[in-house]
PDB file of C-alpha atoms in Angstrom:
ATOM      1  CA  UNK A   1     124.431  97.463  89.334  1.00 47.00           C
ATOM      2  CA  UNK A   2     123.357  96.249  92.778  1.00 63.00           C
ATOM      3  CA  UNK A   3     120.349  93.990  93.011  1.00 87.00           C
ATOM      4  CA  UNK A   4     117.629  96.196  94.521  1.00 95.00           C
ATOM      5  CA  UNK A   5     113.973  95.242  94.569  1.00 98.00           C
ATOM      6  CA  UNK A   6     111.125  97.533  95.566  1.00 98.00           C
ATOM      7  CA  UNK A   7     107.724  96.011  96.170  1.00 98.00           C
ATOM      8  CA  UNK A   8     104.386  96.983  97.612  1.00 98.00           C
ATOM      9  CA  UNK A   9     102.045  95.478 100.167  1.00 98.00           C
ATOM     10  CA  UNK A  10      98.627  95.143  98.578  1.00 98.00           C
ATOM     11  CA  UNK A  11      95.816  96.859 100.519  1.00 97.00           C
ATOM     12  CA  UNK A  12      93.854  93.653 101.082  1.00 97.00           C
ATOM     13  CA  UNK A  13      92.305  94.695 104.408  1.00 95.00           C
ATOM     14  CA  UNK A  14      88.968  96.463 104.553  1.00 94.00           C
ATOM     15  CA  UNK A  15      90.587  99.136 106.744  1.00 91.00           C
ATOM     16  CA  UNK A  16      92.351 100.276 103.547  1.00 93.00           C
ATOM     17  CA  UNK A  17      89.160 100.475 101.474  1.00 92.00           C
ATOM     18  CA  UNK A  18      86.804 103.395 101.135  1.00 90.00           C
ATOM     19  CA  UNK A  19      83.008 103.005 101.192  1.00 91.00           C
ATOM     20  CA  UNK A  20      82.826 102.971  97.393  1.00 91.00           C
ATOM     21  CA  UNK A  21      85.805 100.658  96.783  1.00 94.00           C
ATOM     22  CA  UNK A  22      85.343  97.333  95.025  1.00 95.00           C
ATOM     23  CA  UNK A  23      87.832  94.687  96.278  1.00 95.00           C
ATOM     24  CA  UNK A  24      88.029  93.292  92.746  1.00 96.00           C
ATOM     25  CA  UNK A  25      90.025  96.431  91.952  1.00 97.00           C
ATOM     26  CA  UNK A  26      92.925  94.855  93.858  1.00 98.00           C
ATOM     27  CA  UNK A  27      93.816  92.737  90.833  1.00 98.00           C
ATOM     28  CA  UNK A  28      94.010  95.823  88.632  1.00 97.00           C
ATOM     29  CA  UNK A  29      95.955  97.558  91.414  1.00 98.00           C
ATOM     30  CA  UNK A  30      98.554  94.782  91.378  1.00 98.00           C
ATOM     31  CA  UNK A  31      98.861  94.858  87.608  1.00 98.00           C
ATOM     32  CA  UNK A  32      99.269  98.638  87.673  1.00 98.00           C
ATOM     33  CA  UNK A  33     102.011  98.322  90.306  1.00 98.00           C
ATOM     34  CA  UNK A  34     103.899  95.923  88.040  1.00 98.00           C
ATOM     35  CA  UNK A  35     103.623  98.303  85.087  1.00 98.00           C
ATOM     36  CA  UNK A  36     104.794 101.151  87.338  1.00 98.00           C
ATOM     37  CA  UNK A  37     108.116  99.448  88.049  1.00 98.00           C
ATOM     38  CA  UNK A  38     107.533  97.616  91.328  1.00 98.00           C
ATOM     39  CA  UNK A  39     109.248  94.242  91.378  1.00 98.00           C
ATOM     40  CA  UNK A  40     107.073  92.484  93.971  1.00 98.00           C
ATOM     41  CA  UNK A  41     103.525  92.332  95.290  1.00 98.00           C
ATOM     42  CA  UNK A  42     102.955  91.130  98.847  1.00 98.00           C
ATOM     43  CA  UNK A  43      99.853  90.219 100.853  1.00 98.00           C
ATOM     44  CA  UNK A  44      99.577  89.901 104.634  1.00 96.00           C
ATOM     45  CA  UNK A  45      97.747  87.350 106.737  1.00 96.00           C
ATOM     46  CA  UNK A  46      95.377  87.581 109.697  1.00 92.00           C
ATOM     47  CA  UNK A  47      92.037  86.438 111.069  1.00 92.00           C
ATOM     48  CA  UNK A  48      91.614  89.443 113.355  1.00 89.00           C
ATOM     49  CA  UNK A  49      90.269  91.901 110.793  1.00 90.00           C
ATOM     50  CA  UNK A  50      88.332  91.454 107.528  1.00 94.00           C
ATOM     51  CA  UNK A  51      90.474  91.120 104.414  1.00 96.00           C
ATOM     52  CA  UNK A  52      90.972  89.211 101.205  1.00 97.00           C
ATOM     53  CA  UNK A  53      92.868  86.085 102.316  1.00 98.00           C
ATOM     54  CA  UNK A  54      96.546  86.215 101.377  1.00 98.00           C
ATOM     55  CA  UNK A  55      96.884  83.068  99.279  1.00 98.00           C
ATOM     56  CA  UNK A  56      93.604  83.770  97.509  1.00 98.00           C
ATOM     57  CA  UNK A  57      94.931  87.208  96.559  1.00 98.00           C
ATOM     58  CA  UNK A  58      98.204  85.829  95.210  1.00 98.00           C
ATOM     59  CA  UNK A  59      96.410  83.081  93.281  1.00 98.00           C
ATOM     60  CA  UNK A  60      94.263  85.744  91.603  1.00 98.00           C
ATOM     61  CA  UNK A  61      97.381  87.686  90.598  1.00 98.00           C
ATOM     62  CA  UNK A  62      99.451  84.719  89.402  1.00 98.00           C
ATOM     63  CA  UNK A  63      97.955  84.378  85.896  1.00 97.00           C
ATOM     64  CA  UNK A  64      97.512  88.110  85.217  1.00 98.00           C
ATOM     65  CA  UNK A  65     101.009  89.326  86.119  1.00 98.00           C
ATOM     66  CA  UNK A  66     104.185  88.563  84.235  1.00 98.00           C
ATOM     67  CA  UNK A  67     107.401  89.137  86.143  1.00 98.00           C
ATOM     68  CA  UNK A  68     106.746  90.460  89.653  1.00 98.00           C
ATOM     69  CA  UNK A  69     107.517  88.349  92.693  1.00 98.00           C
ATOM     70  CA  UNK A  70     104.353  87.363  94.560  1.00 98.00           C
ATOM     71  CA  UNK A  71     104.920  87.218  98.298  1.00 98.00           C
ATOM     72  CA  UNK A  72     103.435  86.914 101.756  1.00 98.00           C
ATOM     73  CA  UNK A  73     104.324  89.405 104.477  1.00 96.00           C
ATOM     74  CA  UNK A  74     103.899  87.502 106.565  1.00 95.00           C
ATOM     75  CA  UNK A  75     102.055  84.210 106.276  1.00 98.00           C
ATOM     76  CA  UNK A  76     101.250  82.574 109.610  1.00 96.00           C
ATOM     77  CA  UNK A  77     101.385  78.853 108.833  1.00 97.00           C
ATOM     78  CA  UNK A  78      99.654  77.783 112.046  1.00 96.00           C
ATOM     79  CA  UNK A  79      96.398  79.155 110.617  1.00 96.00           C
ATOM     80  CA  UNK A  80      96.380  76.283 108.078  1.00 97.00           C
ATOM     81  CA  UNK A  81      96.856  72.523 108.043  1.00 97.00           C
ATOM     82  CA  UNK A  82     100.534  72.113 107.098  1.00 98.00           C
ATOM     83  CA  UNK A  83     100.187  69.641 104.204  1.00 98.00           C
ATOM     84  CA  UNK A  84      97.296  71.592 102.703  1.00 97.00           C
ATOM     85  CA  UNK A  85      99.332  74.790 102.985  1.00 98.00           C
ATOM     86  CA  UNK A  86     102.249  73.144 101.194  1.00 98.00           C
ATOM     87  CA  UNK A  87      99.938  72.217  98.328  1.00 98.00           C
ATOM     88  CA  UNK A  88      98.426  75.717  98.144  1.00 98.00           C
ATOM     89  CA  UNK A  89     101.846  77.371  98.063  1.00 98.00           C
ATOM     90  CA  UNK A  90     103.165  74.954  95.446  1.00 98.00           C
ATOM     91  CA  UNK A  91     100.044  75.618  93.359  1.00 98.00           C
ATOM     92  CA  UNK A  92     100.588  79.403  93.422  1.00 98.00           C
ATOM     93  CA  UNK A  93     104.231  78.888  92.514  1.00 98.00           C
ATOM     94  CA  UNK A  94     103.152  76.727  89.563  1.00 98.00           C
ATOM     95  CA  UNK A  95     100.478  79.162  88.392  1.00 98.00           C
ATOM     96  CA  UNK A  96     102.923  82.086  88.582  1.00 98.00           C
ATOM     97  CA  UNK A  97     105.749  80.276  86.807  1.00 98.00           C
ATOM     98  CA  UNK A  98     107.968  80.142  89.883  1.00 98.00           C
ATOM     99  CA  UNK A  99     107.513  83.700  91.183  1.00 98.00           C
ATOM    100  CA  UNK A 100     106.413  83.019  94.773  1.00 98.00           C
ATOM    101  CA  UNK A 101     108.314  84.075  97.897  1.00 98.00           C
ATOM    102  CA  UNK A 102     106.907  83.028 101.274  1.00 98.00           C
ATOM    103  CA  UNK A 103     107.649  85.127 104.363  1.00 98.00           C
ATOM    104  CA  UNK A 104     106.482  83.353 107.521  1.00 98.00           C
ATOM    105  CA  UNK A 105     105.957  84.340 111.135  1.00 97.00           C
ATOM    106  CA  UNK A 106     104.778  82.748 114.361  1.00 95.00           C
ATOM    107  CA  UNK A 107     102.588  85.600 115.600  1.00 91.00           C
ATOM    108  CA  UNK A 108     103.149  88.228 118.255  1.00 84.00           C
ATOM    109  CA  UNK A 109     102.472  88.224 121.990  1.00 83.00           C
ATOM    110  CA  UNK A 110      99.341  90.118 122.915  1.00 83.00           C
ATOM    111  CA  UNK A 111      96.151  90.833 121.026  1.00 86.00           C
ATOM    112  CA  UNK A 112      97.650  90.601 117.530  1.00 87.00           C
ATOM    113  CA  UNK A 113      98.977  87.059 117.859  1.00 89.00           C
ATOM    114  CA  UNK A 114      97.897  84.890 120.716  1.00 91.00           C
ATOM    115  CA  UNK A 115      94.137  84.912 119.905  1.00 93.00           C
ATOM    116  CA  UNK A 116      94.966  83.439 116.501  1.00 93.00           C
ATOM    117  CA  UNK A 117      96.263  80.286 118.175  1.00 94.00           C
ATOM    118  CA  UNK A 118      92.999  79.898 120.046  1.00 93.00           C
ATOM    119  CA  UNK A 119      91.099  80.270 116.763  1.00 93.00           C
ATOM    120  CA  UNK A 120      93.386  77.661 115.198  1.00 94.00           C
ATOM    121  CA  UNK A 121      93.040  75.287 118.193  1.00 95.00           C
ATOM    122  CA  UNK A 122      96.802  75.121 118.631  1.00 95.00           C
ATOM    123  CA  UNK A 123      98.972  75.757 121.712  1.00 95.00           C
ATOM    124  CA  UNK A 124     100.884  79.018 122.046  1.00 95.00           C
ATOM    125  CA  UNK A 125     103.821  77.162 123.594  1.00 95.00           C
ATOM    126  CA  UNK A 126     106.614  76.073 121.245  1.00 96.00           C
ATOM    127  CA  UNK A 127     105.242  78.224 118.440  1.00 96.00           C
ATOM    128  CA  UNK A 128     108.698  78.879 116.989  1.00 96.00           C
ATOM    129  CA  UNK A 129     109.568  75.186 116.917  1.00 97.00           C
ATOM    130  CA  UNK A 130     106.238  74.517 115.209  1.00 98.00           C
ATOM    131  CA  UNK A 131     106.982  77.191 112.613  1.00 98.00           C
ATOM    132  CA  UNK A 132     110.435  75.819 111.794  1.00 98.00           C
ATOM    133  CA  UNK A 133     109.107  72.272 111.588  1.00 98.00           C
ATOM    134  CA  UNK A 134     106.293  73.351 109.300  1.00 98.00           C
ATOM    135  CA  UNK A 135     108.790  74.948 106.930  1.00 98.00           C
ATOM    136  CA  UNK A 136     110.970  71.822 107.082  1.00 98.00           C
ATOM    137  CA  UNK A 137     107.885  69.719 106.266  1.00 98.00           C
ATOM    138  CA  UNK A 138     107.030  71.916 103.277  1.00 98.00           C
ATOM    139  CA  UNK A 139     110.526  71.652 101.888  1.00 98.00           C
ATOM    140  CA  UNK A 140     110.515  67.890 102.346  1.00 98.00           C
ATOM    141  CA  UNK A 141     107.173  67.549 100.569  1.00 98.00           C
ATOM    142  CA  UNK A 142     108.321  69.792  97.726  1.00 98.00           C
ATOM    143  CA  UNK A 143     111.310  67.459  97.302  1.00 97.00           C
ATOM    144  CA  UNK A 144     109.016  64.438  97.116  1.00 97.00           C
ATOM    145  CA  UNK A 145     109.038  63.061 100.682  1.00 97.00           C
ATOM    146  CA  UNK A 146     106.328  60.575 101.639  1.00 97.00           C
ATOM    147  CA  UNK A 147     106.880  60.818 105.403  1.00 98.00           C
ATOM    148  CA  UNK A 148     108.014  63.387 107.958  1.00 98.00           C
ATOM    149  CA  UNK A 149     109.012  62.818 111.561  1.00 98.00           C
ATOM    150  CA  UNK A 150     109.611  65.947 113.621  1.00 97.00           C
ATOM    151  CA  UNK A 151     109.165  66.593 117.306  1.00 97.00           C
ATOM    152  CA  UNK A 152     105.762  68.218 116.782  1.00 98.00           C
ATOM    153  CA  UNK A 153     104.670  67.239 113.277  1.00 98.00           C
ATOM    154  CA  UNK A 154     104.667  63.560 112.343  1.00 98.00           C
ATOM    155  CA  UNK A 155     103.213  62.078 109.190  1.00 98.00           C
ATOM    156  CA  UNK A 156     103.488  58.615 107.618  1.00 97.00           C
ATOM    157  CA  UNK A 157     102.295  57.453 104.216  1.00 97.00           C
ATOM    158  CA  UNK A 158     101.916  60.935 102.736  1.00 97.00           C
ATOM    159  CA  UNK A 159     100.415  60.645  99.238  1.00 96.00           C
ATOM    160  CA  UNK A 160     102.133  62.407  96.334  1.00 95.00           C
ATOM    161  CA  UNK A 161     101.818  66.152  96.772  1.00 94.00           C
ATOM    162  CA  UNK A 162     101.913  69.087  94.373  1.00 96.00           C
ATOM    163  CA  UNK A 163     105.503  69.937  93.436  1.00 96.00           C
ATOM    164  CA  UNK A 164     106.620  73.520  92.746  1.00 98.00           C
ATOM    165  CA  UNK A 165     108.453  74.307  89.498  1.00 96.00           C
ATOM    166  CA  UNK A 166     111.712  74.998  91.349  1.00 93.00           C
ATOM    167  CA  UNK A 167     113.809  72.372  93.105  1.00 92.00           C
ATOM    168  CA  UNK A 168     113.329  72.816  96.849  1.00 92.00           C
ATOM    169  CA  UNK A 169     110.314  75.063  96.351  1.00 97.00           C
ATOM    170  CA  UNK A 170     109.933  78.833  96.663  1.00 98.00           C
ATOM    171  CA  UNK A 171     112.273  80.884  98.863  1.00 98.00           C
ATOM    172  CA  UNK A 172     111.099  81.141 102.471  1.00 98.00           C
ATOM    173  CA  UNK A 173     111.910  84.258 104.473  1.00 98.00           C
ATOM    174  CA  UNK A 174     111.452  84.872 108.179  1.00 98.00           C
ATOM    175  CA  UNK A 175     109.946  87.965 109.737  1.00 96.00           C
ATOM    176  CA  UNK A 176     111.125  89.096 113.159  1.00 91.00           C
ATOM    177  CA  UNK A 177     114.137  90.711 114.783  1.00 93.00           C
ATOM    178  CA  UNK A 178     114.564  89.091 118.203  1.00 95.00           C
ATOM    179  CA  UNK A 179     117.983  87.513 118.818  1.00 96.00           C
ATOM    180  CA  UNK A 180     116.439  84.061 118.384  1.00 96.00           C
ATOM    181  CA  UNK A 181     114.778  85.073 115.106  1.00 97.00           C
ATOM    182  CA  UNK A 182     118.051  86.470 113.762  1.00 98.00           C
ATOM    183  CA  UNK A 183     119.870  83.234 114.579  1.00 98.00           C
ATOM    184  CA  UNK A 184     117.144  81.097 113.024  1.00 98.00           C
ATOM    185  CA  UNK A 185     117.121  83.248 109.892  1.00 98.00           C
ATOM    186  CA  UNK A 186     120.828  82.733 109.432  1.00 98.00           C
ATOM    187  CA  UNK A 187     120.610  78.977 109.985  1.00 98.00           C
ATOM    188  CA  UNK A 188     117.406  78.051 108.197  1.00 98.00           C
ATOM    189  CA  UNK A 189     115.807  80.697 105.994  1.00 98.00           C
ATOM    190  CA  UNK A 190     116.324  82.225 102.552  1.00 98.00           C
ATOM    191  CA  UNK A 191     115.581  85.812 103.519  1.00 98.00           C
ATOM    192  CA  UNK A 192     114.890  88.237 106.361  1.00 98.00           C
ATOM    193  CA  UNK A 193     111.910  90.639 106.402  1.00 98.00           C
ATOM    194  CA  UNK A 194     111.848  92.737 109.601  1.00 98.00           C
ATOM    195  CA  UNK A 195     110.530  96.254 110.227  1.00 97.00           C
ATOM    196  CA  UNK A 196     112.886  97.874 112.769  1.00 97.00           C
ATOM    197  CA  UNK A 197     112.142 101.567 113.437  1.00 97.00           C
ATOM    198  CA  UNK A 198     115.855 102.465 113.412  1.00 98.00           C
ATOM    199  CA  UNK A 199     118.137 101.717 110.433  1.00 98.00           C
ATOM    200  CA  UNK A 200     120.979 101.105 112.909  1.00 98.00           C
ATOM    201  CA  UNK A 201     118.992  98.219 114.350  1.00 98.00           C
ATOM    202  CA  UNK A 202     118.554  96.862 110.837  1.00 98.00           C
ATOM    203  CA  UNK A 203     122.319  96.955 110.289  1.00 98.00           C
ATOM    204  CA  UNK A 204     123.115  95.206 113.568  1.00 98.00           C
ATOM    205  CA  UNK A 205     120.383  92.628 112.968  1.00 98.00           C
ATOM    206  CA  UNK A 206     121.700  91.849 109.505  1.00 98.00           C
ATOM    207  CA  UNK A 207     125.190  91.351 110.949  1.00 98.00           C
ATOM    208  CA  UNK A 208     123.740  88.834 113.408  1.00 98.00           C
ATOM    209  CA  UNK A 209     121.946  87.015 110.588  1.00 98.00           C
ATOM    210  CA  UNK A 210     125.186  86.809 108.628  1.00 98.00           C
ATOM    211  CA  UNK A 211     127.137  85.571 111.651  1.00 98.00           C
ATOM    212  CA  UNK A 212     124.606  82.807 112.233  1.00 98.00           C
ATOM    213  CA  UNK A 213     124.717  81.867 108.553  1.00 98.00           C
ATOM    214  CA  UNK A 214     128.503  81.669 108.576  1.00 98.00           C
ATOM    215  CA  UNK A 215     128.458  79.546 111.724  1.00 98.00           C
ATOM    216  CA  UNK A 216     126.001  77.189 109.977  1.00 98.00           C
ATOM    217  CA  UNK A 217     128.225  76.901 106.914  1.00 98.00           C
ATOM    218  CA  UNK A 218     125.931  78.939 104.701  1.00 98.00           C
ATOM    219  CA  UNK A 219     126.757  81.716 102.246  1.00 97.00           C
ATOM    220  CA  UNK A 220     125.475  85.091 103.420  1.00 97.00           C
ATOM    221  CA  UNK A 221     124.670  86.005  99.818  1.00 96.00           C
ATOM    222  CA  UNK A 222     122.011  83.289  99.822  1.00 96.00           C
ATOM    223  CA  UNK A 223     119.896  85.240 102.355  1.00 98.00           C
ATOM    224  CA  UNK A 224     117.869  88.143 100.959  1.00 98.00           C
ATOM    225  CA  UNK A 225     117.992  91.212 103.242  1.00 98.00           C
ATOM    226  CA  UNK A 226     114.512  92.734 102.967  1.00 98.00           C
ATOM    227  CA  UNK A 227     112.640  95.482 104.819  1.00 98.00           C
ATOM    228  CA  UNK A 228     108.946  95.987 105.567  1.00 98.00           C
ATOM    229  CA  UNK A 229     108.174  99.689 105.962  1.00 98.00           C
ATOM    230  CA  UNK A 230     105.076 101.891 106.079  1.00 98.00           C
ATOM    231  CA  UNK A 231     105.489 104.801 103.661  1.00 98.00           C
ATOM    232  CA  UNK A 232     103.551 107.963 102.955  1.00 98.00           C
ATOM    233  CA  UNK A 233     104.736 110.768 100.710  1.00 98.00           C
ATOM    234  CA  UNK A 234     103.096 114.072 101.627  1.00 98.00           C
ATOM    235  CA  UNK A 235     103.796 117.790 101.646  1.00 97.00           C
ATOM    236  CA  UNK A 236     106.019 117.506 104.694  1.00 97.00           C
ATOM    237  CA  UNK A 237     106.643 115.316 107.727  1.00 97.00           C
ATOM    238  CA  UNK A 238     103.901 116.908 109.830  1.00 97.00           C
ATOM    239  CA  UNK A 239     101.131 116.389 107.281  1.00 97.00           C
ATOM    240  CA  UNK A 240     102.380 112.884 106.572  1.00 98.00           C
ATOM    241  CA  UNK A 241     102.334 111.993 110.252  1.00 98.00           C
ATOM    242  CA  UNK A 242      98.761 113.222 110.617  1.00 97.00           C
ATOM    243  CA  UNK A 243      97.676 110.992 107.738  1.00 97.00           C
ATOM    244  CA  UNK A 244      99.623 108.019 109.086  1.00 97.00           C
ATOM    245  CA  UNK A 245      98.090 108.536 112.519  1.00 97.00           C
ATOM    246  CA  UNK A 246      94.647 108.133 110.953  1.00 96.00           C
ATOM    247  CA  UNK A 247      95.917 105.049 109.119  1.00 95.00           C
ATOM    248  CA  UNK A 248      97.378 103.490 112.280  1.00 96.00           C
ATOM    249  CA  UNK A 249      94.188 104.056 114.243  1.00 95.00           C
ATOM    250  CA  UNK A 250      92.031 102.552 111.476  1.00 92.00           C
ATOM    251  CA  UNK A 251      94.326  99.571 110.901  1.00 92.00           C
ATOM    252  CA  UNK A 252      95.613  98.767 114.391  1.00 92.00           C
ATOM    253  CA  UNK A 253      93.425 100.720 116.751  1.00 93.00           C
ATOM    254  CA  UNK A 254      96.446 102.619 118.066  1.00 95.00           C
ATOM    255  CA  UNK A 255      98.041 106.033 117.445  1.00 97.00           C
ATOM    256  CA  UNK A 256     101.065 106.422 115.230  1.00 97.00           C
ATOM    257  CA  UNK A 257     103.343 107.167 118.187  1.00 97.00           C
ATOM    258  CA  UNK A 258     102.659 103.655 119.491  1.00 96.00           C
ATOM    259  CA  UNK A 259     102.950 101.936 116.116  1.00 96.00           C
ATOM    260  CA  UNK A 260     106.308 103.494 115.275  1.00 96.00           C
ATOM    261  CA  UNK A 261     107.844 102.183 118.484  1.00 95.00           C
ATOM    262  CA  UNK A 262     107.825  98.745 116.875  1.00 94.00           C
ATOM    263  CA  UNK A 263     107.499  99.268 113.127  1.00 96.00           C
ATOM    264  CA  UNK A 264     109.470 101.155 110.503  1.00 98.00           C
ATOM    265  CA  UNK A 265     107.532 104.238 109.381  1.00 98.00           C
ATOM    266  CA  UNK A 266     108.768 106.760 106.799  1.00 98.00           C
ATOM    267  CA  UNK A 267     106.956 109.939 105.786  1.00 98.00           C
ATOM    268  CA  UNK A 268     107.512 113.468 104.553  1.00 98.00           C
ATOM    269  CA  UNK A 269     108.201 114.974 101.151  1.00 98.00           C
ATOM    270  CA  UNK A 270     109.530 112.771  98.367  1.00 98.00           C
ATOM    271  CA  UNK A 271     113.071 113.911  99.134  1.00 98.00           C
ATOM    272  CA  UNK A 272     112.647 113.237 102.853  1.00 98.00           C
ATOM    273  CA  UNK A 273     111.236 109.768 102.213  1.00 98.00           C
ATOM    274  CA  UNK A 274     114.074 109.006  99.801  1.00 98.00           C
ATOM    275  CA  UNK A 275     116.650 110.126 102.361  1.00 98.00           C
ATOM    276  CA  UNK A 276     115.148 107.921 105.073  1.00 98.00           C
ATOM    277  CA  UNK A 277     114.830 104.884 102.821  1.00 98.00           C
ATOM    278  CA  UNK A 278     118.420 105.471 101.785  1.00 98.00           C
ATOM    279  CA  UNK A 279     119.493 104.982 105.392  1.00 98.00           C
ATOM    280  CA  UNK A 280     117.983 101.485 105.348  1.00 98.00           C
ATOM    281  CA  UNK A 281     119.642 100.786 102.010  1.00 98.00           C
ATOM    282  CA  UNK A 282     122.979 101.886 103.483  1.00 97.00           C
ATOM    283  CA  UNK A 283     122.275  99.519 106.394  1.00 98.00           C
ATOM    284  CA  UNK A 284     122.025  96.621 103.944  1.00 98.00           C
ATOM    285  CA  UNK A 285     118.374  96.335 102.836  1.00 98.00           C
ATOM    286  CA  UNK A 286     118.063  95.104  99.251  1.00 98.00           C
ATOM    287  CA  UNK A 287     114.352  94.358  98.958  1.00 98.00           C
ATOM    288  CA  UNK A 288     111.934  96.980 100.264  1.00 98.00           C
ATOM    289  CA  UNK A 289     108.277  96.077 100.769  1.00 98.00           C
ATOM    290  CA  UNK A 290     106.348  99.340 101.128  1.00 98.00           C
ATOM    291  CA  UNK A 291     103.025  99.465 102.920  1.00 98.00           C
ATOM    292  CA  UNK A 292     101.123 102.471 101.597  1.00 98.00           C
ATOM    293  CA  UNK A 293      99.790 104.738 104.337  1.00 96.00           C
ATOM    294  CA  UNK A 294      96.452 105.651 102.781  1.00 96.00           C
ATOM    295  CA  UNK A 295      92.803 104.943 103.708  1.00 92.00           C
ATOM    296  CA  UNK A 296      91.211 103.991 100.374  1.00 95.00           C
ATOM    297  CA  UNK A 297      92.161 102.504  97.012  1.00 95.00           C
ATOM    298  CA  UNK A 298      92.187 105.855  95.207  1.00 95.00           C
ATOM    299  CA  UNK A 299      94.687 107.396  97.620  1.00 96.00           C
ATOM    300  CA  UNK A 300      96.576 104.094  97.761  1.00 96.00           C
ATOM    301  CA  UNK A 301      97.072 104.391  94.007  1.00 97.00           C
ATOM    302  CA  UNK A 302      98.228 107.990  94.410  1.00 98.00           C
ATOM    303  CA  UNK A 303     100.845 106.857  96.942  1.00 98.00           C
ATOM    304  CA  UNK A 304     101.848 104.004  94.639  1.00 98.00           C
ATOM    305  CA  UNK A 305     102.566 106.480  91.851  1.00 98.00           C
ATOM    306  CA  UNK A 306     104.544 108.789  94.130  1.00 98.00           C
ATOM    307  CA  UNK A 307     106.716 105.959  95.416  1.00 98.00           C
ATOM    308  CA  UNK A 308     107.186 104.598  91.890  1.00 98.00           C
ATOM    309  CA  UNK A 309     108.824 107.908  91.004  1.00 98.00           C
ATOM    310  CA  UNK A 310     111.463 107.194  93.673  1.00 98.00           C
ATOM    311  CA  UNK A 311     112.396 103.706  92.444  1.00 98.00           C
ATOM    312  CA  UNK A 312     115.315 104.791  90.201  1.00 97.00           C
ATOM    313  CA  UNK A 313     116.811 106.921  92.982  1.00 97.00           C
ATOM    314  CA  UNK A 314     116.546 104.101  95.533  1.00 97.00           C
ATOM    315  CA  UNK A 315     118.297 101.799  93.087  1.00 96.00           C
ATOM    316  CA  UNK A 316     121.067 104.364  92.668  1.00 96.00           C
ATOM    317  CA  UNK A 317     121.402 104.499  96.464  1.00 95.00           C
ATOM    318  CA  UNK A 318     121.809 100.721  96.493  1.00 96.00           C
ATOM    319  CA  UNK A 319     124.523 100.935  93.836  1.00 94.00           C
ATOM    320  CA  UNK A 320     126.416 103.492  95.907  1.00 93.00           C
ATOM    321  CA  UNK A 321     126.053 101.442  99.085  1.00 92.00           C
ATOM    322  CA  UNK A 322     127.332  98.322  97.333  1.00 87.00           C
ATOM    323  CA  UNK A 323     130.242 100.230  95.847  1.00 85.00           C
ATOM    324  CA  UNK A 324     131.252 101.564  99.273  1.00 80.00           C
ATOM    325  CA  UNK A 325     131.103  98.037 100.723  1.00 78.00           C
ATOM    326  CA  UNK A 326     133.600  96.844  98.105  1.00 66.00           C
ATOM    327  CA  UNK A 327     136.332  99.185  99.369  1.00 63.00           C
TER     328      UNK A 327
END
């Protein structure tokens, strides 16, 4: 059997809540997802729209879930002081019994990224170097370091910090699919979580990640190939696209046709969604993080149940893809 994980992005933003929704239902939502067969629960990170903060959400889920991976998709470390963030992440990993996975990103050009640097009182320049150094600092602290000297981050006399239950700390994945991001993933990170609209781009990106890993002397099997994808199961593609257009406008302030230029979006009947997800599986994805295209917690739960019904078939698709790779 191929290793194939299917997770869900928790609807932590108020754009995904209806007028009558209680955000405390998110904990029950996460527990229900685990019982329904999902293997991971992810939370995203932003200051640009109201939401339950990502690490707060995962901390709430840590003691009430049993086996699911708890992840960020994606955490933007520059929003937090780096040593404090290391302690928060180690604490969640401890409280969950070593089930945390941390996807990180440096933010996007334009209105969804650059304003966050102004709010954080940090320069936009060298944001990727800052991200990589922050991750290196975390790993050093989790291994017991008492000092860190990078080009951007420099600390002496660091007091003892919280240590995760796993040597080296939780896995850290990188989001992004630019050539530079692919190379950095292969050299430095434990996983890759992009959202390319075309499965062919996923396949070529994964090849680049593997090439960079090989050049750095790393085993390609040590890098988890994941996928972030917006999913809605509906009567057909047309009705699904209408619903996702409403979702995109509420969440991003843009129509679906603009969103899908940059992000993976899958909709249609259950069979159509399965076929499209299967193309990403054939391209190499082995951990799918599904964002549910629905406007309130009741319809989010309906989508969760519909996608849960597809989990066995997606796992079969992964088995077939792995078998074909072995020939």
